[in-house]
């Protein structure tokens, strides 16, 4: 199976060790894993990484690599003994042993060119090491930059300036964004035990504001709920994804996937494109992740405030005072440990407090029941019917829209019939949704009317005169059926 076919796998577990050598993780699981990691990072930075000079096409001489290893062992050598180590080995022998371990586990590749032994790093291992370095150096997530990048790439696809590669990259960025937000809650819960180990209140407060507030969470978390934040543009991203799927662009993208990624296989090209579009549609669930993150942060704030309040109220160095009291008790003479009580029996019944007697409860009479009159019952029934006629729930909205909206298309507000109070209230609710979705930031995620949008969306039409249906004179709007992937 080729690497391209591996990347096209859409079901099952991805075959990791068909791309990477099977023993690649052995040095990173050894007793000296931190030293091995530092050695790999230095070799990557000096010889094989993007910041290193352009390496020769045949690789570096083995002596150059072992010399770099010797230099590291000479300057920093707190290694622990492992199985197979030779006691008292020289610096050169130890460097050669480390090089041989990297070669046998797949981190380095050694080839003989003429009389020389040349060392290089395979592209797959180099890319994997670059991913590890990026993961180790990962800082706070900036949602704003990722959303802008996704929108820009989709815009280039719509305008015909880019093809399936831009669509794939936008889908991958959307997936990484959701993964980052979903894992953030676990980081919040893991942070408090670490901060609670601070020895002083000042140290706890300093770590809290340095690691928790400023550099640990989403870098632009304070701006996520603003109307002008790019996160409000996710509706435009979803709209562009629907445009790619429902127009002639779909055939263009499908042809690009078929030609460049699947070797002419139309079925695999279809699966690959549907996977990319499905990842873009998942941005619609970003409110769920942000809601859970908000709740976790609120809980962490409450725990931090409770911890600070305890530290400020508890006596300073309470453990020192308890140890001092225990030592004093052990060293005090026997007469000094007498209980400070008066002479006489301690367990005599006369010393006990008499039982508390509860007063007898006041007898209460039941309230008189008065039956409503027929007129009152009729008025109550009429009031309930009036309230129900004015109430619009999701089922009422679905029935009203379903009578007018075609299976695959849209309907103008002028075509919506009003035959009853229920129809008029449904029309008013659609108009309210259209006006709210047109403002800056779109329809808010906590808006109670958002629950009524099931399978359709409402768009405000700016052009033309306001519509007049005999009951309301209001701006025109259109109802569109939403498209969802399977």
Tab-separated table of N, CA and C in Angstrom, residues 358-414:
chain	number	residue	atom	x	y	z
A	358	UNK	N	-38.909	19.648	73.027
A	358	UNK	CA	-39.511	20.458	71.964
A	358	UNK	C	-40.930	20.851	72.350
A	359	UNK	N	-41.300	22.083	72.083
A	359	UNK	CA	-42.689	22.492	72.388
A	359	UNK	C	-43.672	21.792	71.468
A	360	UNK	N	-44.863	21.617	71.969
A	360	UNK	CA	-45.895	20.987	71.180
A	360	UNK	C	-46.262	21.878	69.983
A	361	UNK	N	-46.386	21.278	68.808
A	361	UNK	CA	-46.746	22.101	67.644
A	361	UNK	C	-48.170	22.624	67.747
A	362	UNK	N	-48.378	23.787	67.231
A	362	UNK	CA	-49.698	24.414	67.244
A	362	UNK	C	-50.589	23.701	66.235
A	363	UNK	N	-51.720	23.227	66.633
A	363	UNK	CA	-52.612	22.567	65.657
A	363	UNK	C	-53.079	23.558	64.592
A	364	UNK	N	-53.070	23.097	63.403
A	364	UNK	CA	-53.466	23.949	62.284
A	364	UNK	C	-54.686	23.352	61.595
A	365	UNK	N	-55.541	24.234	61.189
A	365	UNK	CA	-56.738	23.812	60.455
A	365	UNK	C	-56.487	23.945	58.964
A	366	UNK	N	-57.101	23.084	58.186
A	366	UNK	CA	-56.925	23.112	56.739
A	366	UNK	C	-57.586	24.338	56.132
A	367	UNK	N	-56.985	24.842	55.047
A	367	UNK	CA	-57.563	25.981	54.352
A	367	UNK	C	-58.847	25.561	53.652
A	368	UNK	N	-59.776	26.466	53.633
A	368	UNK	CA	-61.064	26.185	52.985
A	368	UNK	C	-60.887	26.161	51.474
A	369	UNK	N	-61.433	25.143	50.820
A	369	UNK	CA	-61.359	25.006	49.373
A	369	UNK	C	-62.593	25.640	48.742
A	370	UNK	N	-62.369	26.462	47.722
A	370	UNK	CA	-63.466	27.131	47.034
A	370	UNK	C	-63.450	26.727	45.568
A	371	UNK	N	-64.504	26.175	45.073
A	371	UNK	CA	-64.602	25.742	43.695
A	371	UNK	C	-64.809	26.947	42.786
A	372	UNK	N	-64.093	26.995	41.651
A	372	UNK	CA	-64.311	28.115	40.723
A	372	UNK	C	-65.675	28.015	40.050
A	373	UNK	N	-66.165	29.152	39.662
A	373	UNK	CA	-67.454	29.202	38.984
A	373	UNK	C	-67.282	28.817	37.519
A	374	UNK	N	-68.357	28.436	36.834
A	374	UNK	CA	-68.257	28.121	35.398
A	374	UNK	C	-67.695	29.278	34.571
A	375	UNK	N	-68.017	30.504	34.920
A	375	UNK	CA	-67.478	31.654	34.176
A	375	UNK	C	-65.965	31.754	34.349
A	376	UNK	N	-65.494	31.524	35.591
A	376	UNK	CA	-64.046	31.568	35.827
A	376	UNK	C	-63.326	30.456	35.069
A	377	UNK	N	-63.912	29.259	35.017
A	377	UNK	CA	-63.306	28.167	34.259
A	377	UNK	C	-63.265	28.485	32.773
A	378	UNK	N	-64.336	29.096	32.274
A	378	UNK	CA	-64.367	29.459	30.852
A	378	UNK	C	-63.322	30.521	30.530
A	379	UNK	N	-63.185	31.537	31.410
A	379	UNK	CA	-62.171	32.565	31.181
A	379	UNK	C	-60.752	31.969	31.224
A	380	UNK	N	-60.518	31.036	32.170
A	380	UNK	CA	-59.202	30.400	32.264
A	380	UNK	C	-58.898	29.581	31.003
A	381	UNK	N	-59.893	28.846	30.500
A	381	UNK	CA	-59.697	28.076	29.268
A	381	UNK	C	-59.428	28.989	28.085
A	382	UNK	N	-60.151	30.106	28.019
A	382	UNK	CA	-59.940	31.056	26.922
A	382	UNK	C	-58.554	31.670	26.995
A	383	UNK	N	-58.096	31.993	28.222
A	383	UNK	CA	-56.761	32.566	28.381
A	383	UNK	C	-55.677	31.581	27.940
A	384	UNK	N	-55.868	30.289	28.287
A	384	UNK	CA	-54.890	29.285	27.861
A	384	UNK	C	-54.857	29.145	26.342
A	385	UNK	N	-56.024	29.182	25.693
A	385	UNK	CA	-56.063	29.087	24.232
A	385	UNK	C	-55.422	30.301	23.572
A	386	UNK	N	-55.611	31.487	24.175
A	386	UNK	CA	-54.981	32.707	23.621
A	386	UNK	C	-53.459	32.612	23.721
A	387	UNK	N	-52.961	32.148	24.882
A	387	UNK	CA	-51.512	32.018	25.036
A	387	UNK	C	-50.943	30.973	24.093
A	388	UNK	N	-51.671	29.853	23.915
A	388	UNK	CA	-51.172	28.812	23.016
A	388	UNK	C	-51.174	29.284	21.559
A	389	UNK	N	-52.155	30.100	21.190
A	389	UNK	CA	-52.196	30.602	19.811
A	389	UNK	C	-51.034	31.540	19.514
A	390	UNK	N	-50.582	32.267	20.554
A	390	UNK	CA	-49.458	33.181	20.350
A	390	UNK	C	-48.108	32.488	20.472
A	391	UNK	N	-48.065	31.277	21.030
A	391	UNK	CA	-46.798	30.577	21.236
A	391	UNK	C	-46.393	29.832	19.967
A	392	UNK	N	-45.110	29.962	19.587
A	392	UNK	CA	-44.573	29.269	18.402
A	392	UNK	C	-43.429	28.374	18.882
A	393	UNK	N	-43.631	27.066	18.800
A	393	UNK	CA	-42.550	26.137	19.132
A	393	UNK	C	-41.954	25.552	17.863
A	394	UNK	N	-40.984	24.637	18.036
A	394	UNK	CA	-40.282	24.094	16.874
A	394	UNK	C	-41.219	23.298	15.974
A	395	UNK	N	-42.179	22.553	16.569
A	395	UNK	CA	-43.103	21.772	15.748
A	395	UNK	C	-44.022	22.674	14.929
A	396	UNK	N	-44.539	23.771	15.557
A	396	UNK	CA	-45.384	24.702	14.809
A	396	UNK	C	-44.618	25.331	13.651
A	397	UNK	N	-43.366	25.735	13.923
A	397	UNK	CA	-42.566	26.354	12.869
A	397	UNK	C	-42.287	25.360	11.746
A	398	UNK	N	-41.989	24.091	12.099
A	398	UNK	CA	-41.706	23.089	11.070
A	398	UNK	C	-42.930	22.850	10.193
A	399	UNK	N	-44.142	22.808	10.804
A	399	UNK	CA	-45.351	22.610	10.000
A	399	UNK	C	-45.605	23.789	9.075
A	400	UNK	N	-45.401	25.029	9.575
A	400	UNK	CA	-45.668	26.199	8.747
A	400	UNK	C	-44.677	26.312	7.590
A	401	UNK	N	-43.399	26.126	7.902
A	401	UNK	CA	-42.396	26.219	6.837
A	401	UNK	C	-42.529	25.054	5.872
A	402	UNK	N	-42.869	23.855	6.386
A	402	UNK	CA	-42.995	22.695	5.515
A	402	UNK	C	-44.104	22.834	4.483
A	403	UNK	N	-45.157	23.635	4.798
A	403	UNK	CA	-46.246	23.820	3.825
A	403	UNK	C	-45.827	24.671	2.643
A	404	UNK	N	-44.809	25.517	2.801
A	404	UNK	CA	-44.433	26.458	1.750
A	404	UNK	C	-43.076	26.166	1.132
A	405	UNK	N	-42.131	25.582	1.894
A	405	UNK	CA	-40.768	25.423	1.411
A	405	UNK	C	-40.669	24.176	0.534
A	406	UNK	N	-40.185	24.324	-0.723
A	406	UNK	CA	-40.020	23.145	-1.593
A	406	UNK	C	-38.925	22.238	-1.059
A	407	UNK	N	-38.890	20.971	-1.521
A	407	UNK	CA	-37.889	20.012	-0.988
A	407	UNK	C	-36.460	20.463	-1.185
A	408	UNK	N	-36.154	21.130	-2.287
A	408	UNK	CA	-34.764	21.539	-2.557
A	408	UNK	C	-34.777	22.939	-3.149
A	409	UNK	N	-34.836	23.934	-2.299
A	409	UNK	CA	-34.869	25.300	-2.799
A	409	UNK	C	-35.149	26.282	-1.705
A	410	UNK	N	-35.835	27.386	-2.046
A	410	UNK	CA	-36.122	28.442	-1.091
A	410	UNK	C	-37.472	29.049	-1.429
A	411	UNK	N	-37.981	29.868	-0.511
A	411	UNK	CA	-39.270	30.519	-0.715
A	411	UNK	C	-39.151	31.943	-0.199
A	412	UNK	N	-39.768	32.888	-0.945
A	412	UNK	CA	-39.771	34.301	-0.575
A	412	UNK	C	-40.876	34.563	0.443
A	413	UNK	N	-40.689	35.608	1.252
A	413	UNK	CA	-41.688	35.921	2.270
A	413	UNK	C	-43.026	36.309	1.659
A	414	UNK	N	-43.034	36.834	0.420
A	414	UNK	CA	-44.287	37.201	-0.230
A	414	UNK	C	-45.142	35.982	-0.544
